[in-house]
Short mmCIF file of C-alpha atoms in Angstrom, two decimals:
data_model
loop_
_atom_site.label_atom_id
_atom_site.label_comp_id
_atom_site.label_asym_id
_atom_site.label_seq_id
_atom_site.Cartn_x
_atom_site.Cartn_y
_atom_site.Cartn_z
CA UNK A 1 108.56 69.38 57.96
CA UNK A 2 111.45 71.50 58.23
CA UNK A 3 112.74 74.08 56.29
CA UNK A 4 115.93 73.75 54.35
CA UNK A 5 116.87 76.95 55.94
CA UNK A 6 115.48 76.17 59.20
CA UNK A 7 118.06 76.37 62.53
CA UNK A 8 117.75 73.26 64.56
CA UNK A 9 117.62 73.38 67.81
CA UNK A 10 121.22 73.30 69.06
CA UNK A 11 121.81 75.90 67.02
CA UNK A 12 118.79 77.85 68.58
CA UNK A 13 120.14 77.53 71.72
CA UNK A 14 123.24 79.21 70.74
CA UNK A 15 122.09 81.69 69.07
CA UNK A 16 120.34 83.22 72.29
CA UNK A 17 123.87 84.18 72.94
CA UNK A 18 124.43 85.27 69.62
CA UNK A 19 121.19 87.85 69.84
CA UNK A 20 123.54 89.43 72.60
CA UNK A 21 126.66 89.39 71.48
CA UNK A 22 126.18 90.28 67.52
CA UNK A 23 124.99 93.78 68.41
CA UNK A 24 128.52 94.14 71.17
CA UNK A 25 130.51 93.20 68.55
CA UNK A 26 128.83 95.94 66.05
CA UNK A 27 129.39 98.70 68.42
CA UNK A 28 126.98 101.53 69.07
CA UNK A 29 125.11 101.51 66.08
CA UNK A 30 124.01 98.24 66.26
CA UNK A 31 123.13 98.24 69.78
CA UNK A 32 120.52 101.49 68.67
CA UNK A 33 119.50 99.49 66.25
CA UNK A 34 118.74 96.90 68.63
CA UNK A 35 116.68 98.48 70.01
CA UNK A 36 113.96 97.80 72.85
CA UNK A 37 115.74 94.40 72.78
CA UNK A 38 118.70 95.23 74.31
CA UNK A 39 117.57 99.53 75.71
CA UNK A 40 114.27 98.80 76.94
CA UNK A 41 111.40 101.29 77.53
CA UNK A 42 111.16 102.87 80.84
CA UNK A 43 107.45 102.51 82.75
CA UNK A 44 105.51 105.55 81.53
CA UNK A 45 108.74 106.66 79.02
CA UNK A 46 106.80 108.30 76.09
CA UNK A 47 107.77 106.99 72.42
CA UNK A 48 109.33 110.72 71.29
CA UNK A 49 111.49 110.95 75.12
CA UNK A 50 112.40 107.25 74.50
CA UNK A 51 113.30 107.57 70.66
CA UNK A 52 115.63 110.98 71.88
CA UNK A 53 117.21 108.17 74.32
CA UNK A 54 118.37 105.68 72.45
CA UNK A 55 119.53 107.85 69.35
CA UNK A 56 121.73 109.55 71.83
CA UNK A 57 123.16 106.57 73.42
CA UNK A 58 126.84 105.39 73.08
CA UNK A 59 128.63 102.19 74.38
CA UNK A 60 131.35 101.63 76.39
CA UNK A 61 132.62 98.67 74.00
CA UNK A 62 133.94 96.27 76.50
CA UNK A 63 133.24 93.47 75.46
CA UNK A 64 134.60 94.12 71.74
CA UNK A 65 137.96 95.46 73.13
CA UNK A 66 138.32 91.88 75.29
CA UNK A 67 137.80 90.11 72.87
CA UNK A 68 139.94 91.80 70.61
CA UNK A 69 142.65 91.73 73.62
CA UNK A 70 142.24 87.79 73.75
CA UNK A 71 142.39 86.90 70.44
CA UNK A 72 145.64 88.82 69.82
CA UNK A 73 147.24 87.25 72.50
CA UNK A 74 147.85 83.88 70.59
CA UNK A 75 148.47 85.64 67.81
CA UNK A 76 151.71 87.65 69.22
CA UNK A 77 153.87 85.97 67.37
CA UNK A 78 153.90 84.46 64.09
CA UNK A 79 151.73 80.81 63.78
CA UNK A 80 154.06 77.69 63.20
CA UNK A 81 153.64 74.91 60.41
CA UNK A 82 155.03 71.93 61.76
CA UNK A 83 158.39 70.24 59.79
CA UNK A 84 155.26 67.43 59.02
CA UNK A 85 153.78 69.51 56.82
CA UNK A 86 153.75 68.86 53.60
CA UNK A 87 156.03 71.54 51.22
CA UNK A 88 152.38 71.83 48.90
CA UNK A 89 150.57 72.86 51.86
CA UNK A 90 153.15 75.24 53.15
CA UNK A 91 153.24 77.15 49.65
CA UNK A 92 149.24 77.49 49.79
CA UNK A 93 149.66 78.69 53.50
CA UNK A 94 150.74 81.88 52.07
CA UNK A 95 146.91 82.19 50.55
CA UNK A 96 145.01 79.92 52.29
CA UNK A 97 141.87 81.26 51.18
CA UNK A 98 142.64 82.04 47.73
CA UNK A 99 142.01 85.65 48.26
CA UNK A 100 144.87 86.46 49.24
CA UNK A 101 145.08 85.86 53.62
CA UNK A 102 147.74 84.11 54.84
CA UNK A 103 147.04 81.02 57.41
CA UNK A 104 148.10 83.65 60.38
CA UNK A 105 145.97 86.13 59.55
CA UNK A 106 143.15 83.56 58.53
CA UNK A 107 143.76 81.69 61.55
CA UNK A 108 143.36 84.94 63.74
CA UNK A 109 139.68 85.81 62.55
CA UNK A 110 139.11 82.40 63.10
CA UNK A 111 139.75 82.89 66.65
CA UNK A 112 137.84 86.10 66.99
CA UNK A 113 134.71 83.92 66.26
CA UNK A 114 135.42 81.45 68.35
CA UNK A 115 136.12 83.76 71.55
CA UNK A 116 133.35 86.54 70.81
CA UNK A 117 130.65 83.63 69.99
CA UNK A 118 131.48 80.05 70.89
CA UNK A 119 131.27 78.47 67.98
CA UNK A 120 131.91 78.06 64.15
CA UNK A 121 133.94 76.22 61.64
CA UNK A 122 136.40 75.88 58.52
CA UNK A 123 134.90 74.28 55.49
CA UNK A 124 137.86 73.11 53.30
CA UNK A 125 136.48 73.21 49.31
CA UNK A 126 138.43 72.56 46.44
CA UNK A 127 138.27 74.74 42.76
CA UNK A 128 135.38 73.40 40.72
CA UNK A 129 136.75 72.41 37.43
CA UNK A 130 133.90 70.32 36.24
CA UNK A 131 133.69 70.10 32.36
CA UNK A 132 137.04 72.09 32.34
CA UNK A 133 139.32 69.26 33.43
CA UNK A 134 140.22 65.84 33.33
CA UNK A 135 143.96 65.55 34.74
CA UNK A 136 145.94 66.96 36.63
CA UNK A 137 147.72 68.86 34.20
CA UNK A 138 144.69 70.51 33.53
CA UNK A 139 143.81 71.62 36.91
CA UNK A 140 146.47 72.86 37.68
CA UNK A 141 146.67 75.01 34.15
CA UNK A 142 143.38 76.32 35.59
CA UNK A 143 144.71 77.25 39.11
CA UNK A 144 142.04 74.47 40.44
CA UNK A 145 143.52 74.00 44.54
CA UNK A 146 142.03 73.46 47.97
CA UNK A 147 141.02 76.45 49.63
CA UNK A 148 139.62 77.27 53.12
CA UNK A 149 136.12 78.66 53.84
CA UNK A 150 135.26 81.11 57.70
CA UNK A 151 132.00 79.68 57.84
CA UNK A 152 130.45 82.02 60.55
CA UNK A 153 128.44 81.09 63.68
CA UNK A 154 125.25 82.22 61.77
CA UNK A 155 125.72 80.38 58.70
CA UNK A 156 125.93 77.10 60.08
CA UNK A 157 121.92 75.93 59.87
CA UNK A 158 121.84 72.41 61.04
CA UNK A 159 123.45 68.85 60.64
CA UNK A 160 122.75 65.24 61.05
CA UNK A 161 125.70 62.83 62.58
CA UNK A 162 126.73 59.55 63.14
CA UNK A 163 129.64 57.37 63.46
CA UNK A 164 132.86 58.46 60.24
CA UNK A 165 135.83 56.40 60.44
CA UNK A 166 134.94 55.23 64.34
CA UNK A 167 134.22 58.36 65.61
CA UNK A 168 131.37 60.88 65.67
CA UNK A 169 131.36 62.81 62.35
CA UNK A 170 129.03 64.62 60.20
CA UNK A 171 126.47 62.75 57.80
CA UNK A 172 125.04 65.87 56.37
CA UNK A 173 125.40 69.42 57.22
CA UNK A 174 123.41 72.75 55.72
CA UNK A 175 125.10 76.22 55.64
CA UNK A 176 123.39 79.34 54.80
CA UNK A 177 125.30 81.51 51.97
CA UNK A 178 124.57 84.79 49.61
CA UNK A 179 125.26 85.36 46.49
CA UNK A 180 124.96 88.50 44.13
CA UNK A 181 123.07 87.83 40.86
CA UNK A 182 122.45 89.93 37.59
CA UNK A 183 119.29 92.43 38.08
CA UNK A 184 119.18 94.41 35.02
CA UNK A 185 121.58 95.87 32.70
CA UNK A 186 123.70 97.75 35.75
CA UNK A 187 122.21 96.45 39.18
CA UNK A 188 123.30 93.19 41.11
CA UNK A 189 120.66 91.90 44.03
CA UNK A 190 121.57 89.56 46.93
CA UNK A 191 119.85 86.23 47.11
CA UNK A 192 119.87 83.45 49.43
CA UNK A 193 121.50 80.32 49.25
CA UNK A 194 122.08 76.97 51.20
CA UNK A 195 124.55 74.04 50.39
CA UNK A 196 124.12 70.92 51.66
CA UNK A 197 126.69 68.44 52.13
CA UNK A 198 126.82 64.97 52.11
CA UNK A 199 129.89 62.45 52.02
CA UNK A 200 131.10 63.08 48.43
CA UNK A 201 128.46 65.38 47.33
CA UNK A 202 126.95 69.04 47.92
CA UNK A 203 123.29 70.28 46.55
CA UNK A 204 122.77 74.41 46.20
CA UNK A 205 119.40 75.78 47.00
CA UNK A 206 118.67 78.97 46.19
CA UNK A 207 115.50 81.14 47.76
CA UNK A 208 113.42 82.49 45.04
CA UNK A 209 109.56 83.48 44.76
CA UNK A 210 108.17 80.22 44.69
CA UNK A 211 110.84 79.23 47.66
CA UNK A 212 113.29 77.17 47.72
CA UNK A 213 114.22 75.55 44.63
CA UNK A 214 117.57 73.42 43.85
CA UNK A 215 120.11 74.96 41.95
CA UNK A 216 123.40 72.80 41.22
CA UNK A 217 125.07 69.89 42.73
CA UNK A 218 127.78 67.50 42.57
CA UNK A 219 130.36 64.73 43.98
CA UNK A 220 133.43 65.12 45.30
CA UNK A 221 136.35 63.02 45.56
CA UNK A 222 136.41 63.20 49.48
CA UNK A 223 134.17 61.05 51.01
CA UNK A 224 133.88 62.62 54.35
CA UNK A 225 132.05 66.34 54.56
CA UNK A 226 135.25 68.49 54.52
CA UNK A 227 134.11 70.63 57.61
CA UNK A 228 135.79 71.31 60.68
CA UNK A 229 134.04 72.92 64.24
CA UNK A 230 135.89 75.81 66.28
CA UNK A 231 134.89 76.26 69.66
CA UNK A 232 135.22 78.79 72.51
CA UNK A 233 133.96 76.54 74.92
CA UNK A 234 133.01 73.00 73.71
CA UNK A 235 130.27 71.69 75.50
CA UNK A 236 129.73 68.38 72.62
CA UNK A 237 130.30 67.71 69.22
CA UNK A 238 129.05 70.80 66.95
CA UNK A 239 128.18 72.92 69.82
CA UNK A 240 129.88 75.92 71.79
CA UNK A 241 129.04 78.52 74.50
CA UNK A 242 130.74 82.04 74.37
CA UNK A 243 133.93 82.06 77.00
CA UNK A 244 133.11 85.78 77.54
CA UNK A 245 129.09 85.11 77.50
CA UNK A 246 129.25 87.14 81.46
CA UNK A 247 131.11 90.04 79.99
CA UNK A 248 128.52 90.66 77.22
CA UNK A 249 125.59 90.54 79.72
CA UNK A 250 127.66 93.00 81.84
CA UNK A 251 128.10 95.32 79.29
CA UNK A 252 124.47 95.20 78.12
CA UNK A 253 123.97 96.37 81.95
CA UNK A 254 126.49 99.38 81.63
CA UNK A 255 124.86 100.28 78.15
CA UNK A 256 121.52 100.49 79.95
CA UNK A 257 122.51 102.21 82.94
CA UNK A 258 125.12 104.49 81.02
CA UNK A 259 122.13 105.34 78.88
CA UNK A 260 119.71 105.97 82.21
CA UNK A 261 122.80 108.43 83.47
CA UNK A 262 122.94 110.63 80.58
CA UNK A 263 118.97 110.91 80.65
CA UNK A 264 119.41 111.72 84.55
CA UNK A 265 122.43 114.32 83.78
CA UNK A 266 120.24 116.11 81.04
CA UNK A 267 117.94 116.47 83.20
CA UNK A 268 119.60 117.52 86.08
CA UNK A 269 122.23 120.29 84.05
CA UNK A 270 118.39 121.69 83.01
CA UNK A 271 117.19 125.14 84.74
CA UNK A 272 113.13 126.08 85.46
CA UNK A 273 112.48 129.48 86.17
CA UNK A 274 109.66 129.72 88.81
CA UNK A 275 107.64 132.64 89.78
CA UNK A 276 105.31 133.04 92.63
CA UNK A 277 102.88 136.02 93.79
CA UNK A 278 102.92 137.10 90.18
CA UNK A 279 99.34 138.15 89.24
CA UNK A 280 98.45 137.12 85.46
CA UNK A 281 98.73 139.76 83.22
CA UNK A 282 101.87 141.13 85.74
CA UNK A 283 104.67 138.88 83.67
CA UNK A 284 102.93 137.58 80.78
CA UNK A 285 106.23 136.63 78.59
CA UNK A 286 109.21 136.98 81.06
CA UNK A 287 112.53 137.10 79.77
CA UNK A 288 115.44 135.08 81.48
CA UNK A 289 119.33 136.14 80.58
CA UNK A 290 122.64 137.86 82.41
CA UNK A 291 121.54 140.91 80.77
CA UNK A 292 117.97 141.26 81.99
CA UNK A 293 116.41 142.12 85.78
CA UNK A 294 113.16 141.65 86.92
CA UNK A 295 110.82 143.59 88.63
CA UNK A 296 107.78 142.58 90.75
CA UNK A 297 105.10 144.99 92.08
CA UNK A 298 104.00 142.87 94.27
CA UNK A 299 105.99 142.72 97.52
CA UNK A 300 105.27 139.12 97.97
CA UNK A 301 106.15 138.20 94.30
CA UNK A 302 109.39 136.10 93.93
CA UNK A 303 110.94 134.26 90.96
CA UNK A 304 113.42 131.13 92.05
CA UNK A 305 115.63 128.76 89.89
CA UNK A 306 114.63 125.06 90.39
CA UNK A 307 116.88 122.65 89.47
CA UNK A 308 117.41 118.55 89.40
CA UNK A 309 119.30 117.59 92.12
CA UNK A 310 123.36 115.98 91.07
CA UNK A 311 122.77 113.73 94.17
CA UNK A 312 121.71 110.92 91.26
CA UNK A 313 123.63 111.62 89.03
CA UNK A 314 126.85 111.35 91.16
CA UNK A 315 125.26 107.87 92.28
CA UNK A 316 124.98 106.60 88.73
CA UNK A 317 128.32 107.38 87.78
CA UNK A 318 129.55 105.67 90.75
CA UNK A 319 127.51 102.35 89.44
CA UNK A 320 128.80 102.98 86.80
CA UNK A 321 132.48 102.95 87.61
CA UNK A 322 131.35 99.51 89.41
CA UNK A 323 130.49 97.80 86.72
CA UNK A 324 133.37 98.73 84.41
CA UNK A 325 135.60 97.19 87.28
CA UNK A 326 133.68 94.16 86.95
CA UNK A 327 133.84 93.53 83.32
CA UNK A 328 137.62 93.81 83.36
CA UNK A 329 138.10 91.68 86.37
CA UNK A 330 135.63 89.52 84.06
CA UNK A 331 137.48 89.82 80.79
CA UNK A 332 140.53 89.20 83.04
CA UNK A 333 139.61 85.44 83.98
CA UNK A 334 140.03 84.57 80.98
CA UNK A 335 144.33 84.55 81.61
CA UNK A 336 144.31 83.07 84.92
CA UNK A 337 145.91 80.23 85.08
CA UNK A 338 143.84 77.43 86.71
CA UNK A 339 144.30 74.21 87.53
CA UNK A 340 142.87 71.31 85.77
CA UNK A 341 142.79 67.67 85.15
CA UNK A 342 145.69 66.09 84.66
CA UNK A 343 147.31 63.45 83.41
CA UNK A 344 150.18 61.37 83.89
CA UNK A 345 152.52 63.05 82.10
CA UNK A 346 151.69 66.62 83.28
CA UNK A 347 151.81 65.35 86.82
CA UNK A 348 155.51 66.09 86.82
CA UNK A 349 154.72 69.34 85.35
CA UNK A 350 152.84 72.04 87.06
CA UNK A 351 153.30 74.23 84.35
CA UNK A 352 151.36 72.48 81.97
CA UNK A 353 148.70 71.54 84.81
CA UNK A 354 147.72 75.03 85.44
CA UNK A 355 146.50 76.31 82.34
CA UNK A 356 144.33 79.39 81.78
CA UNK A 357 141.08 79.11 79.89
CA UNK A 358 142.56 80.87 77.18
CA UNK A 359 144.96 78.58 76.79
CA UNK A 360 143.06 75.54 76.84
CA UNK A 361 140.82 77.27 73.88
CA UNK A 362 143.61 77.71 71.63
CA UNK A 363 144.95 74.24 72.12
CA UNK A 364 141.45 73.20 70.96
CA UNK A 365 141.85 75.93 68.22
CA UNK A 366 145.33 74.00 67.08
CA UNK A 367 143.45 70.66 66.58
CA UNK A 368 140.88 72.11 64.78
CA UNK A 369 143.43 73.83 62.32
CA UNK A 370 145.48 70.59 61.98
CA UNK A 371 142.24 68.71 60.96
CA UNK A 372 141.83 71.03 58.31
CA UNK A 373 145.04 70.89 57.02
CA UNK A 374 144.28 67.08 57.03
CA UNK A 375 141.32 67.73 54.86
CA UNK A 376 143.66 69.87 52.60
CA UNK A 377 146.11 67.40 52.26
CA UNK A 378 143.46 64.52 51.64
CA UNK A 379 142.24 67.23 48.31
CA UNK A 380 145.95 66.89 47.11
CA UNK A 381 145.83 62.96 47.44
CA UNK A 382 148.74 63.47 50.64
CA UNK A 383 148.80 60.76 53.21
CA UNK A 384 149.24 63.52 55.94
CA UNK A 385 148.58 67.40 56.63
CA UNK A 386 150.68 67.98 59.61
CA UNK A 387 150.43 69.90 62.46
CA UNK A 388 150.04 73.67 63.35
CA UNK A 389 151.21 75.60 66.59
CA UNK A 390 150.46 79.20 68.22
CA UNK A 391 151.47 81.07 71.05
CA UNK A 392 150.59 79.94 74.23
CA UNK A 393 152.91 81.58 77.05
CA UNK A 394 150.38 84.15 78.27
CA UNK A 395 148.55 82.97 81.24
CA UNK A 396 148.85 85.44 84.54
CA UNK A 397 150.05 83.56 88.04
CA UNK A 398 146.83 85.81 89.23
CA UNK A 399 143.64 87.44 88.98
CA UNK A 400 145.30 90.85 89.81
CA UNK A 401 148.20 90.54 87.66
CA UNK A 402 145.44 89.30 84.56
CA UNK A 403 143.41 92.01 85.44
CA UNK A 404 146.70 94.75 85.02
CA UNK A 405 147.24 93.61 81.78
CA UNK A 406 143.39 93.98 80.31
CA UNK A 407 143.70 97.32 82.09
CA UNK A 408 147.07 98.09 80.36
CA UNK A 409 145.56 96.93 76.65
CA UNK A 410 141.99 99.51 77.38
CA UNK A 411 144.21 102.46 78.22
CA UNK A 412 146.73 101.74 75.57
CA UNK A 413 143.54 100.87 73.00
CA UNK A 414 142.07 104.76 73.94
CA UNK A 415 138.98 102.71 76.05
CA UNK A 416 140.06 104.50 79.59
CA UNK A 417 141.96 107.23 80.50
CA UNK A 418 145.79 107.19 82.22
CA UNK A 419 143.87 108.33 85.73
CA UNK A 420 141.26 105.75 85.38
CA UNK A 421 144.11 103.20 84.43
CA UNK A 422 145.64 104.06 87.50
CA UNK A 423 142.30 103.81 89.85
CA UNK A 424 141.89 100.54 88.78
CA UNK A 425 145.22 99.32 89.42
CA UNK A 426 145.05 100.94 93.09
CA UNK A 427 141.87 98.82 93.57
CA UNK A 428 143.32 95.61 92.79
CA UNK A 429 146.57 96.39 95.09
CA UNK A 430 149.03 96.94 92.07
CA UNK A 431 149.76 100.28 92.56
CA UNK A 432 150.15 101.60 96.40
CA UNK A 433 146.75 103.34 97.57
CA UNK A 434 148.75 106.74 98.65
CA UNK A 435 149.74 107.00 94.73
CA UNK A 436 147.77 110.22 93.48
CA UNK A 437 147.00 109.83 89.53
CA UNK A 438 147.20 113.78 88.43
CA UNK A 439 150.43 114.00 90.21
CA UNK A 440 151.92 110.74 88.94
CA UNK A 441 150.89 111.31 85.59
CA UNK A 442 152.17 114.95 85.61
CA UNK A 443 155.50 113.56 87.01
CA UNK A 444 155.59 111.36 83.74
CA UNK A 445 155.15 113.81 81.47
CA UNK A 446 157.52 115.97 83.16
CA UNK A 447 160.31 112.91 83.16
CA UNK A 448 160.42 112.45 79.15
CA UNK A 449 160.25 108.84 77.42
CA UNK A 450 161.04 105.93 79.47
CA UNK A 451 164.77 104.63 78.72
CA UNK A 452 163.73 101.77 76.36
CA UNK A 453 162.44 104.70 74.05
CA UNK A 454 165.36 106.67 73.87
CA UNK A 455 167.70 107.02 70.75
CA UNK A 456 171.15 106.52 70.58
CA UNK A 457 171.56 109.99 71.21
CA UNK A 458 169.90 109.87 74.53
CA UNK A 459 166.66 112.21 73.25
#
């Protein structure tokens, strides 16, 4: 029998993405505490040399910084209600979540999830008021409204469809929660919840020590399960792959080999003194130091430096260099504009043929956010919720010229250097080869501000 808070097994399947991605997105101290998972063990590594490894590695945090870059880009400019939306909604779009985020800025962690992971969803609840009020008058004396829930990727447990109002909907649908309860006179402790929903009505179960035991429930006066899906990529109904899924398997790579060249530098920056034709007793505690000399009486006696050689470590950090050009030209794909099915009206329109895969994601992103605000409106008894538009007009003509913008955003965001900025963009034939970075950045410095950042006063 399964468990209430059991994943089933679409959700299993995404989550093998997840058990990548979640320790990207949480930056180096995640990915130690990740572990062998993600660092592995090296054949014959000992526990204390491996332990030193991975508490001194650090990640290059490509993957975060794309994604960050991407789901910006929609965001640019401020997110438009519709004129069909009703006045009531527009006047909670100022605090859509009744703590106090607007619909932009809700909307835009919305579409971090659904570009870093693929997939999860808006769960539109209304103010319980149950025992507290019986019109209208009274709700609304008690601040009762519809609000909107981020349920993340990992929260969503498992669902159960079928066929609402002629299409394929949700019959029942389990989300994990927490909650923080009394635990003595001063302490609060975190326990585990799951709500279950159900066409006008939800259940609470709450993990205790005898397991899982059921708390509260209710009706509603929807009769459909106010949830709505966000995807990255949407491969069915109430599942989604992670548009950037390559990218976070490349930069597991770097982290590994960026971890194996800072072992291989340690090692080779390290100095062994070596003496030979030294009989025992001669040179029983040598010292080593600019100040000190030493003497052999021996003839044949010699003492020699041996050190590792830099040939590997210059070879690593050429890899290395490698793959951070791949992950941007990766992150980069993302904004080229590519052409796609289309139909009869878009036929006379190349424009809106050739979309980039960023684009097409956050016209799926609009209808998810106009279903919601159809849910809202059906909570405030209003025939219709409207629509909802964002920024679209970002797509590159070409790899190269996608690619000069993600390298633009990782210098500008401190991720690379100006030289390294400049590297990349002589590799993909923006810049002219014969261009030499120290110079050209010298000559900038040496110039001043550009004329778009000068005052009136020309300074």
């Amino acid at each position: 029998m399964t468990a209430i808070n059991q994943q089933n097994d679409t959700v299993k399947r995404m989550a093998e993405a997840w058990a990548v991605i979640d320790p990207l997105m949480g930056g180096t101290q995640a990915m130690r505490k990740a572990g062998k998972k993600l660092l592995p063990q090296q054949p014959r590594e000992d526990d204390e040399d491996y332990e030193y490894r991975l508490k001194t590695s650090t990640l290059f945090p490509a993957f975060g910084r794309t994604v960050g870059v991407m789901t910006g880009k929609p965001f640019a400019k401020e997110l438009t209600l519709g004129e069909d939306v009703p006045q009531r909604i527009k006047d909670l779009s100022q605090d859509i979540d009744g703590e106090g985020r607007s619909l932009h800025a809700f909307s835009a962690d919305l579409m971090n999830e659904a570009v870093a992971f693929g997939f999860g969803g808006i769960l539109v609840d209304y103010t319980r008021t149950e025992g507290q009020a019986r019109t209208q008058a009274d709700e609304k004396a008690l601040g009762a409204r519809p609000y909107w829930v981020h349920v993340k990727h990992h929260q969503l447990l498992g669902w159960k469809t079928g066929v609402v109002d002629g299409k394929p909907g949700l019959l029942q649908l389990r989300i994990l929660e927490t909650a923080e309860v009394d635990d003595g006179p001063y302490e609060v402790k975190v326990v585990n919840r799951v709500r279950v929903l159900t066409p006008g009505q939800w259940e609470i179960w709450q993990e205790g020590s005898g397991g899982w035991a059921l708390l509260e429930n209710g009706t509603t006066t929807i009769r459909r399960i106010p949830f709505v899906p966000i995807y990255g990529i949407r491969k069915g109904f109430m599942w989604g792959t992670p548009p950037l899924l390559d990218l976070a398997h490349l930069n597991v790579k770097h982290w590994q080999q960026q971890s194996d060249q800072d072992d291989s530098a340690r090692f080779a920056r390290k100095r062994l003194l070596v003496f030979s034709g030294v009989t025992d007793g001669e040179l029983s505690e040598p010292t080593a130091g600019s100040a000190y000399a030493l003497r052999f009486a021996d003839k044949d006696a010699k003492a020699e430096v041996i050190q590792g050689s830099a040939e590997s470590v210059t070879v690593g950090r050429s890899e290395l260099d490698s793959l951070e050009s791949q992950m941007v030209q990766t992150g980069a794909e993302l904004l080229t504009a590519k052409p796609g099915q289309r139909t009869a009206t878009e036929a006379a329109n190349d424009a809106e043929a050739n979309k980039s895969d960023l684009q097409r994601i956050v016209e799926s992103f609009e209808d998810s956010l106009d279903q919601a605000l159809q849910f809202t409106a059906e909570w405030l008894g209003l025939p219709q919720g409207g629509h909802v538009s964002l920024f679209k007009d970002f797509a590159a003509g070409s790899l190269s010229e996608a690619t000069a913008q993600l390298i633009l955003s990782f210098q500008q965001g401190g991720l690379i250097t100006k030289r390294q900025a400049l590297l990349e963009a002589q590799r993909i034939g923006v810049v002219s080869p014969n261009l030499d970075p120290e110079a050209e950045i010298a000559a900038v410095e040496a110039e001043g501000p550009s004329l778009g950042n000068m005052n009136g006063d020309g300074e």
